Each structure stands twice: as structure tokens, then as C-alpha cells.
mmCIF file of C-alpha atoms in Angstrom:
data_model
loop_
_atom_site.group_PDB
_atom_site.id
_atom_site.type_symbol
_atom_site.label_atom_id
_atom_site.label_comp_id
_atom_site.label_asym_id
_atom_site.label_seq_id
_atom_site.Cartn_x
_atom_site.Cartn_y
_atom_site.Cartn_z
ATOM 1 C CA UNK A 1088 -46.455 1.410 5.343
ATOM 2 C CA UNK A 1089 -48.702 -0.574 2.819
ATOM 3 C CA UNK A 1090 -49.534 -4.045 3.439
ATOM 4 C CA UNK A 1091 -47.158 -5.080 0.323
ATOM 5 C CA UNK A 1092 -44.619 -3.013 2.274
ATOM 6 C CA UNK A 1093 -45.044 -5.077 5.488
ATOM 7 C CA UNK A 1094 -45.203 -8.397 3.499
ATOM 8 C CA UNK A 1095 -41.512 -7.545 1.948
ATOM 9 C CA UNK A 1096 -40.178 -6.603 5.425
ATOM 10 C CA UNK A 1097 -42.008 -9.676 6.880
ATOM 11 C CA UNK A 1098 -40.042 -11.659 4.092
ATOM 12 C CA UNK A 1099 -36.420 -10.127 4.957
ATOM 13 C CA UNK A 1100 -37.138 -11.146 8.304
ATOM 14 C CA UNK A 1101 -37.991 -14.280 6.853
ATOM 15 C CA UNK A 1102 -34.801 -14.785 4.487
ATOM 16 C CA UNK A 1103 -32.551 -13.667 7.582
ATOM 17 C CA UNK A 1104 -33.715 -16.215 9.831
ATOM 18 C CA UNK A 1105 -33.145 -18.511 7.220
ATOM 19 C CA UNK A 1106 -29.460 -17.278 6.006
ATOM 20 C CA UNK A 1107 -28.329 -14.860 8.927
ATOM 21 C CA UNK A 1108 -27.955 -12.250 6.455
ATOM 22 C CA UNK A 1109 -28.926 -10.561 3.623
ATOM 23 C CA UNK A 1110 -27.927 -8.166 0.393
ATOM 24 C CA UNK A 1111 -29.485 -5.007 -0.939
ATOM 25 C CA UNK A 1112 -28.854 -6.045 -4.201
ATOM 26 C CA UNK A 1113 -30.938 -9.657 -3.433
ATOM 27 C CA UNK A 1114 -33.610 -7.571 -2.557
ATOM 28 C CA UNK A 1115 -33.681 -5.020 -5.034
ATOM 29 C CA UNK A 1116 -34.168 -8.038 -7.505
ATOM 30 C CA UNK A 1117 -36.679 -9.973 -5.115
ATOM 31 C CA UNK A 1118 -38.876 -6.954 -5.046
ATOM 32 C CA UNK A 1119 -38.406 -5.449 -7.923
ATOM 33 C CA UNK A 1120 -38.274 -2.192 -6.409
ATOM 34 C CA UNK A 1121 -35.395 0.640 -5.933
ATOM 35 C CA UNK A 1122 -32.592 0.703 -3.795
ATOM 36 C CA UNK A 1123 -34.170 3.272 -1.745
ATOM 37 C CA UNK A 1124 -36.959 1.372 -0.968
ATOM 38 C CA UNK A 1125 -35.290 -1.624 -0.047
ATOM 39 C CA UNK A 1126 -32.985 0.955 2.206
ATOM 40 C CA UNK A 1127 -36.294 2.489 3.547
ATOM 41 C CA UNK A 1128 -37.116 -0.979 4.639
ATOM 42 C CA UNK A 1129 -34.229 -1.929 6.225
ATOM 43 C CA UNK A 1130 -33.953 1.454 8.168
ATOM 44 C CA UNK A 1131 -37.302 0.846 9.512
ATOM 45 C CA UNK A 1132 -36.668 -2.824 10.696
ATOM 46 C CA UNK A 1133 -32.982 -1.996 12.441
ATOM 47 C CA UNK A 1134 -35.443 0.675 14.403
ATOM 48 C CA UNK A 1135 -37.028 -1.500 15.362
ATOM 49 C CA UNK A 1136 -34.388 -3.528 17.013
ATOM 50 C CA UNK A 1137 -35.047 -6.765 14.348
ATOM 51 C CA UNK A 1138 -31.496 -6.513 12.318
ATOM 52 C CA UNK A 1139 -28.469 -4.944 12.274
ATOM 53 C CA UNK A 1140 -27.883 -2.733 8.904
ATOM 54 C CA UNK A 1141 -23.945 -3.453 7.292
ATOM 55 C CA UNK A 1142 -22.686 -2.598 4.048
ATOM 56 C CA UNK A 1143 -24.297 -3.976 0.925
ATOM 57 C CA UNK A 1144 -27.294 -5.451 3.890
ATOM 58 C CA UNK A 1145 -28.281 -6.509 6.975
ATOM 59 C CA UNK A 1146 -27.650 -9.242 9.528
ATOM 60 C CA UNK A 1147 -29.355 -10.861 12.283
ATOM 61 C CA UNK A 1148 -29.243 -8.697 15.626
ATOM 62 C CA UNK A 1149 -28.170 -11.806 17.317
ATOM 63 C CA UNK A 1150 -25.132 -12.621 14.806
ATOM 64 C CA UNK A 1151 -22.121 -10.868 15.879
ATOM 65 C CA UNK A 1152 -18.963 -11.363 13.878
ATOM 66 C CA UNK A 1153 -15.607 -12.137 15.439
ATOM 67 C CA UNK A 1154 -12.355 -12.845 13.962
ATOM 68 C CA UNK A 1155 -10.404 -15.700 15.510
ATOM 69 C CA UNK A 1156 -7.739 -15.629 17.485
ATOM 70 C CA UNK A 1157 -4.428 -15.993 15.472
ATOM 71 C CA UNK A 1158 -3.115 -19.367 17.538
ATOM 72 C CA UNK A 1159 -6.677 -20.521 16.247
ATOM 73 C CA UNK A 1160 -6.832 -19.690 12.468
ATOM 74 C CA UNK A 1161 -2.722 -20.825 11.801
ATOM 75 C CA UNK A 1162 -4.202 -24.324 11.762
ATOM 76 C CA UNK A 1163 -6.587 -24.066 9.394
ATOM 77 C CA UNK A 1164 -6.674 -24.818 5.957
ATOM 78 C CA UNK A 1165 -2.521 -25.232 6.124
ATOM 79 C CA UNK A 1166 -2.338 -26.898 2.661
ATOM 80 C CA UNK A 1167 -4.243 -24.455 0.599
ATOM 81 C CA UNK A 1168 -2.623 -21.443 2.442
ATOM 82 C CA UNK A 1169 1.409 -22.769 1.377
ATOM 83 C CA UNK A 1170 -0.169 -22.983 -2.419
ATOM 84 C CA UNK A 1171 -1.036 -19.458 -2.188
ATOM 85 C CA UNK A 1172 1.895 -18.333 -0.273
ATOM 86 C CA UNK A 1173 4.623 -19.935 -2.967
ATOM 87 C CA UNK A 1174 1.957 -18.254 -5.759
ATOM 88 C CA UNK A 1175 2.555 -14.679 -3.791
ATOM 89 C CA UNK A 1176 6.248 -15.162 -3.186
ATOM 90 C CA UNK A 1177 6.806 -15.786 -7.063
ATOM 91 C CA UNK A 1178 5.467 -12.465 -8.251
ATOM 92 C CA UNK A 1179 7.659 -10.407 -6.466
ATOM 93 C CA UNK A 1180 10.931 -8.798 -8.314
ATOM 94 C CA UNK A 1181 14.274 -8.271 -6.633
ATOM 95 C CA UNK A 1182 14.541 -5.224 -4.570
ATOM 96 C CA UNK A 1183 10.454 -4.416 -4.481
ATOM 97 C CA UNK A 1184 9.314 -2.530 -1.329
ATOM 98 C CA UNK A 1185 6.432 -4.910 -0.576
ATOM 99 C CA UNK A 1186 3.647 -5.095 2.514
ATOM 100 C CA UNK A 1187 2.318 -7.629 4.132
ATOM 101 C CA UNK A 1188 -0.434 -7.891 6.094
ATOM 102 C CA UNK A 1189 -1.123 -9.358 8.978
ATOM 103 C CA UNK A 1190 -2.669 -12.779 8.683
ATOM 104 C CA UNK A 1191 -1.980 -17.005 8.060
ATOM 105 C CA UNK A 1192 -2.471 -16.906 4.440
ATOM 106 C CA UNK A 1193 0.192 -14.144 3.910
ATOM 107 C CA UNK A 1194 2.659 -15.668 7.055
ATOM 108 C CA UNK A 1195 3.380 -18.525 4.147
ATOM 109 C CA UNK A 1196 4.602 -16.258 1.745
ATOM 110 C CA UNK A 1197 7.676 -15.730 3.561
ATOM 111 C CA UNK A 1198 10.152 -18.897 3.343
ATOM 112 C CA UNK A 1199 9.329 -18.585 -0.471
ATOM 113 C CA UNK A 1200 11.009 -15.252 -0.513
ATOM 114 C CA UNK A 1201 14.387 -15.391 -2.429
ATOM 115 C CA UNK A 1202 14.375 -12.271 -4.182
ATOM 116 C CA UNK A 1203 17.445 -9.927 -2.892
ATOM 117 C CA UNK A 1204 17.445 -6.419 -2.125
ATOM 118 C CA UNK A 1205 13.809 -6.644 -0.482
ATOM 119 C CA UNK A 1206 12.150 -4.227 1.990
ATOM 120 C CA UNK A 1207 9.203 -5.879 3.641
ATOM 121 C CA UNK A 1208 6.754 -3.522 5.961
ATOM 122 C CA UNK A 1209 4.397 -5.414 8.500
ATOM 123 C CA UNK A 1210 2.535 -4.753 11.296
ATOM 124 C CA UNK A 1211 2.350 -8.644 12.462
ATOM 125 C CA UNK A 1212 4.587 -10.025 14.626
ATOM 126 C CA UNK A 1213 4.531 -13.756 13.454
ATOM 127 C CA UNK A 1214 5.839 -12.025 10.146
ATOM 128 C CA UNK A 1215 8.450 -10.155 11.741
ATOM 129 C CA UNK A 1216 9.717 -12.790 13.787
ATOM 130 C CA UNK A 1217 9.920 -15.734 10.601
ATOM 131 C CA UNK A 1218 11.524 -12.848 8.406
ATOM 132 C CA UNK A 1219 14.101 -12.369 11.576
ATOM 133 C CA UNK A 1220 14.640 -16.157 11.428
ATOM 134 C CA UNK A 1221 15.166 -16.327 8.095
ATOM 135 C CA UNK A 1222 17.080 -13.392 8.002
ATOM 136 C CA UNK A 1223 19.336 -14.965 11.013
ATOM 137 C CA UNK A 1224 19.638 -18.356 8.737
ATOM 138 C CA UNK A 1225 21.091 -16.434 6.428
ATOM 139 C CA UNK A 1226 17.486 -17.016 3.721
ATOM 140 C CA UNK A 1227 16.390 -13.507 3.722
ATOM 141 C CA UNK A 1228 18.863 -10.657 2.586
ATOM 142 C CA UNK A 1229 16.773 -7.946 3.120
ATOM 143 C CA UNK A 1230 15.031 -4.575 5.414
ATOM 144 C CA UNK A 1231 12.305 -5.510 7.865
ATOM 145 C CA UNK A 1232 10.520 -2.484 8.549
ATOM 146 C CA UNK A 1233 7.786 -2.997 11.265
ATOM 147 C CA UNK A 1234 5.403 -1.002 11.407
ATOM 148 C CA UNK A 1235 4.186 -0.394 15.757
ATOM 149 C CA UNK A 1236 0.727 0.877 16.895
ATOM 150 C CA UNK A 1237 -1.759 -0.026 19.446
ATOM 151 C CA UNK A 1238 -0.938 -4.170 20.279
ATOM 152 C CA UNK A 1239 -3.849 -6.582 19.566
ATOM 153 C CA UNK A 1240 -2.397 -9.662 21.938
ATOM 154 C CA UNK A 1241 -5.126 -12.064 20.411
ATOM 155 C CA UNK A 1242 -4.518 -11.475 16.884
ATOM 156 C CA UNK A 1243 -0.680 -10.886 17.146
ATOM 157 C CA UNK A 1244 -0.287 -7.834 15.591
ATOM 158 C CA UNK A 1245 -0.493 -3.635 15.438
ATOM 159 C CA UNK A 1246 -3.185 -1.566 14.363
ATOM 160 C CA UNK A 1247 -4.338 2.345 14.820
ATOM 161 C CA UNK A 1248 -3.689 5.505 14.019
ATOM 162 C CA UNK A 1249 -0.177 5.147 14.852
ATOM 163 C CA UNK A 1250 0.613 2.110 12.401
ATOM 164 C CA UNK A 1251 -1.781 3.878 9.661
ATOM 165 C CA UNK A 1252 0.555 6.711 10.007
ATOM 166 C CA UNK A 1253 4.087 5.201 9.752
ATOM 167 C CA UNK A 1254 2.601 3.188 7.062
ATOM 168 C CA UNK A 1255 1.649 6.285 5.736
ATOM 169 C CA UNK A 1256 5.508 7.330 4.914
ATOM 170 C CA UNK A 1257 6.392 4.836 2.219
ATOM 171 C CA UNK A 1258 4.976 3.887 -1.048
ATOM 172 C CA UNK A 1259 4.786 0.155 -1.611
ATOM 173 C CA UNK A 1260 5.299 -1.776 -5.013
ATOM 174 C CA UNK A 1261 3.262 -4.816 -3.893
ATOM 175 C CA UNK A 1262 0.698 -4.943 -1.115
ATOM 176 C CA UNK A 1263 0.047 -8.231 -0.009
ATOM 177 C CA UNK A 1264 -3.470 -8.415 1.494
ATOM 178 C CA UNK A 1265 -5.681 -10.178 3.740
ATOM 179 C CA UNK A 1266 -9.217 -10.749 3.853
ATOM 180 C CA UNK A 1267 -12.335 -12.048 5.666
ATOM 181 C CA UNK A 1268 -14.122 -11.965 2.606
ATOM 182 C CA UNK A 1269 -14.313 -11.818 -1.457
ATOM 183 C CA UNK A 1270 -17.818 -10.626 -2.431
ATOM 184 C CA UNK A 1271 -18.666 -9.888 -6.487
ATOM 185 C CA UNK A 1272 -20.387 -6.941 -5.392
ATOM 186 C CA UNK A 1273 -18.825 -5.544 -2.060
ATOM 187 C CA UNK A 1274 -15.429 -5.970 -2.869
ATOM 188 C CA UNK A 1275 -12.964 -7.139 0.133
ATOM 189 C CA UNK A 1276 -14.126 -6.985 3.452
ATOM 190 C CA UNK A 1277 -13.103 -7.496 7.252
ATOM 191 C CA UNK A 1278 -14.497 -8.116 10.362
ATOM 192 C CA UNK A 1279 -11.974 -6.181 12.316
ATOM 193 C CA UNK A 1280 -12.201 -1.997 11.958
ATOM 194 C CA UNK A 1281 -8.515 -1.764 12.906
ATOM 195 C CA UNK A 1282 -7.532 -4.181 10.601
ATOM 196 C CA UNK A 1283 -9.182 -2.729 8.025
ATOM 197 C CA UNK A 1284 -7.728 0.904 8.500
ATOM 198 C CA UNK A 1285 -4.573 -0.465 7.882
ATOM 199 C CA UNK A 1286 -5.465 -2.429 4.743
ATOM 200 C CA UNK A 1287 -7.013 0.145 3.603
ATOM 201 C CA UNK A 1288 -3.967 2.817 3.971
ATOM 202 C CA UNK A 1289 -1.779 0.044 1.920
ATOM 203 C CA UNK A 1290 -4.130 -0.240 -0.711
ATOM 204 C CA UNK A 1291 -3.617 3.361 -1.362
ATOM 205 C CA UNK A 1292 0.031 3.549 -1.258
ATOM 206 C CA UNK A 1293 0.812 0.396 -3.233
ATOM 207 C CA UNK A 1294 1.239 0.358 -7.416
ATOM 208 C CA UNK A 1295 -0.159 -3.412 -6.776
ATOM 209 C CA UNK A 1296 -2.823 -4.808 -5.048
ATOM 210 C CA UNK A 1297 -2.361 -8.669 -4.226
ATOM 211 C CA UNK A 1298 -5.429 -10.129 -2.428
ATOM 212 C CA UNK A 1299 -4.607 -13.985 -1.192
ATOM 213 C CA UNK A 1300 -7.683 -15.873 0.049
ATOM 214 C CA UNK A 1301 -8.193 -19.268 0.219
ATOM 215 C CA UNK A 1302 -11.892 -20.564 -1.212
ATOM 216 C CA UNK A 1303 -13.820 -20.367 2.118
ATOM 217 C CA UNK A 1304 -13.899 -15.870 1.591
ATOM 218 C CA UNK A 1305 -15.589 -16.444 -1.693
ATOM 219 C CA UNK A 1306 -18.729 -14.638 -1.708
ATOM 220 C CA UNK A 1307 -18.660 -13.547 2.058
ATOM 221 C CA UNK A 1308 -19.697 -9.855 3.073
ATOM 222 C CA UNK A 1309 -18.235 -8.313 5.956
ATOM 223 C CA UNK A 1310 -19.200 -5.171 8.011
ATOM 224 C CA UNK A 1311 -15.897 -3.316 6.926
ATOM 225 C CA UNK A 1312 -14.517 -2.949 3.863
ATOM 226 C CA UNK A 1313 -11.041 -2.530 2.742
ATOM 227 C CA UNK A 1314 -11.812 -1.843 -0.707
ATOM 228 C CA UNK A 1315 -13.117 -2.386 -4.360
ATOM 229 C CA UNK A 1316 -12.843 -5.090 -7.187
ATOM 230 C CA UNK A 1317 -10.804 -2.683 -8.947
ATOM 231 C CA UNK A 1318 -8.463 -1.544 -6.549
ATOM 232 C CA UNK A 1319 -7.143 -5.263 -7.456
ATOM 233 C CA UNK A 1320 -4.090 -6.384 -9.450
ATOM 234 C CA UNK A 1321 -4.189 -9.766 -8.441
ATOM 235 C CA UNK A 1322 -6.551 -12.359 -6.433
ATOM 236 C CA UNK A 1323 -4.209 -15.631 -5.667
ATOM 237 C CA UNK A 1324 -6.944 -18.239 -4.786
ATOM 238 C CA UNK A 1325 -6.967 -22.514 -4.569
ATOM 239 C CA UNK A 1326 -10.515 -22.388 -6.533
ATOM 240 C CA UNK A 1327 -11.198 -20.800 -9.755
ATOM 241 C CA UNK A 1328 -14.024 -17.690 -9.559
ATOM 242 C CA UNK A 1329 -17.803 -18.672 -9.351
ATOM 243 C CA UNK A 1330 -19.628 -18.460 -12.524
ATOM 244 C CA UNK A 1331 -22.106 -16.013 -11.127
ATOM 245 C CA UNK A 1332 -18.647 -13.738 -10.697
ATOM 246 C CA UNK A 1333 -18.119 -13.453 -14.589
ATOM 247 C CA UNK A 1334 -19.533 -10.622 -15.187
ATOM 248 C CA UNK A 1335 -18.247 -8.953 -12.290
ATOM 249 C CA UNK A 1336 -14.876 -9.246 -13.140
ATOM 250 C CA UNK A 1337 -15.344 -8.697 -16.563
ATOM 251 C CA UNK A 1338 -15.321 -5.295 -15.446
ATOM 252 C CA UNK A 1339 -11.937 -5.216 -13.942
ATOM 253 C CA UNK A 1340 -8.733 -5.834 -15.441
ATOM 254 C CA UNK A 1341 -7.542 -7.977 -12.182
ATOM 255 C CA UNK A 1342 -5.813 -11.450 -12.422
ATOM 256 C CA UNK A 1343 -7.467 -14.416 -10.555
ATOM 257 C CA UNK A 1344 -4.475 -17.407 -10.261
ATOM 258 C CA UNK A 1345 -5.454 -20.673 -8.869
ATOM 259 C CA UNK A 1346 -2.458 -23.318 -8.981
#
């Protein structure tokens, strides 16, 4: 390795101590050099033991990503996640076979639902259980299909091959989807692998793709992704796109709503 070489990797180091992470693409432009170099570099410094590659970069070793537990993230941001919910439940149609993933954002979607004829397919319980109560209170008229697997007590919900492949049977009109994070570059992203294996199989069944995320995902990168930009119908969102997204989505044909 050149002593340029070891001045770039000295400065990744450098930027990742600073940020906790870092993207190929930020690189690419730093250095002005290819995309293979800049890969080059980052195998060399995961060898030796000084970050940990993910897609679209590299974090510190020492940062390891964990989703919260669900009694944890229900509280948060409660406000923001009813605007997006009431946004969701509005572009649904009457008898639409719809999914809904697990997660807070998309549990507030459901006492806005007063379409008829619906057939919802989860794999989280808090969803199954409100669309039970509503269904019980006589608010929801239609099929609950959930969708069982391996349980994940923390995070209230099913995931594995075995909800991947009874999700696998149907084909869904909307797909209602959560994320960890919104990047311009590396699409939607996770930090749970099981999660994301699920996401992904509804993304590929589904004629549209709803993402809801409040403003804290924008621009966050995750280790796994659950797909592109343009696998996107709509983004429902409390904050309008960053500038430095425009010409991103230029490329796509995808809706961004904010209320």
C-alpha cells in the first residue's frame, strides 16, 4: 500500500471515529478514486479488526446496532406516528388485500381503517390483537390473516422461514412497510435480518409499496436492506424530503406525502 493509500485509510478511520460510520459513495467523492479502491480499502481495514464492512460502508467495530424492544419504541414519537397512520389508512380502497408490518408507525394505521371488505395479513401481534378489538367493537368488518413463524417475545411479533412462506401464498394490493431507515442511496434498511426477510417477501408480492417513517429514518443506513427507491409507491413522512434527496428521487416515480 502507498503512503497516499495509508493516509486515505488513516482518514476513514478518522471520519468513523468522528461519525460512527461511513459511505462508499462519501468516499468515492473524498478521494476521488473508484469504487474498487475505496472497497480495497475497506477490505483491508475490517482485516484488520478496525471496522465492520455493511452495505453502502462501514461502521465502527465497537457500534453494534439493536432494535428496541417494542414496549420501548410504542412511546416514541406518538404524535407524528397517528399523522402517518390516518395518511396510510386513507389510501386504502374497500376490499384491498393489504399487509402490514410489524412495527409502531404502522400499529396507528389501524383505528383509521373503515374501508369494508378488507383482508389484512400481519405477522405482529399488537396488530392482530387491535384489529381483533376493533373487529369485536364492531369497527373493523373484515379477514385477519396472521401470518405465524418463529416468536420474537421482545419485539412482539413472527419472523422466519415459516412466516416468509405463508406470506408467500397471497399477493397483496398494498404493503404497508416499516423501516429503520430511509437513505437516498441505499434505499430502506433494517437492523433486524428476520425482519427484513419478511419485508422483503411483501415487497415482492404487493402491486404497492407504502413505506411510513417518521423524520428520525431520514438518511439512516442500516446493515440489511429491504429494498430499493424504486420498489416504492409511496413514502408517508411528517417532514418533506432533504434537498440533497432531489435528485434521487427524481429518478423514481414514488410519492413522498407529508400532512
Amino acid at each position: 500500500m502507498s503512503l497516499i493509500g495509508e493516509e486515505r485509510k488513516q482518514k476513514i478511520l478518522d471520519l468513523l471515529e468522528l461519525n460512527g460510520n461511513v459511505s462508499s459513495t462519501e468516499l468515492v467523492q473524498l478521494f476521488d478514486v473508484s469504487k474498487e479502491t475505496v472497497r480495497r480499502y475497506l477490505d483491508e481495514l475490517e482485516g484488520q479488526a478496525k471496522l465492520k464492512k455493511v452495505y453502502g460502508g462501514a461502521v465502527k467495530p465497537s457500534v453494534i446496532f439493536e432494535e428496541s424492544p417494542y414496549l420501548e419504541r410504542i412511546t416514541l414519537k406518538r404524535e407524528e406516528k397517528n399523522q402517518i397512520g390516518r395518511q396510510a389508512a386513507g389510501l386504502i380502497r374497500d376490499g384491498e388485500v393489504i399487509f402490514l408490518d410489524e412495527g409502531t408507525t404502522l400499529l396507528t394505521v389501524i383505528p383509521h381503517l373503515t374501508q369494508t371488505g378488507l383482508t389484512v395479513l400481519t405477522h405482529s401481534f399488537p396488530a392482530a390483537t387491535l384489529l381483533m378489538e376493533q373487529q369485536n367493537q364492531g369497527r373493523f368488518d373484515g379477514r385477519i390473516l396472521f401470518l405465524g413463524g418463529e416468536i420474537s417475545a421482545l419485539h412482539a411479533r413472527c419472523a422466519g422461514s415459516m412466516t416468509e412462506t405463508a406470506l408467500g401464498h397471497y399477493y397483496i394490493d398494498k404493503a404497508f412497510i416499516s423501516v429503520d431507515g430511509i437513505h437516498a442511496e441505499a434505499g430502506l434498511t433494517s437492523l433486524d435480518d428476520s425482519k427484513s426477510a419478511v419485508s422483503r417477501k411483501a415487497i415482492s408480492h404487493a402491486t404497492e409499496v407504502i413505506v411510513a417513517a417518521d423524520y428520525t429514518k431520514l438518511g439512516h443506513r442500516f446493515p440489511y436492506k429491504l429494498g430499493d427507491l424504486e420498489d416504492v409507491t409511496f413514502i408517508l413522512c411528517n417532514q418533506a424530503p432533504p434537498t440533497d434527496w432531489d435528485e434521487a428521487l427524481a429518478k423514481h416515480p414514488l410519492r413522498w406525502i407529508t400532512p
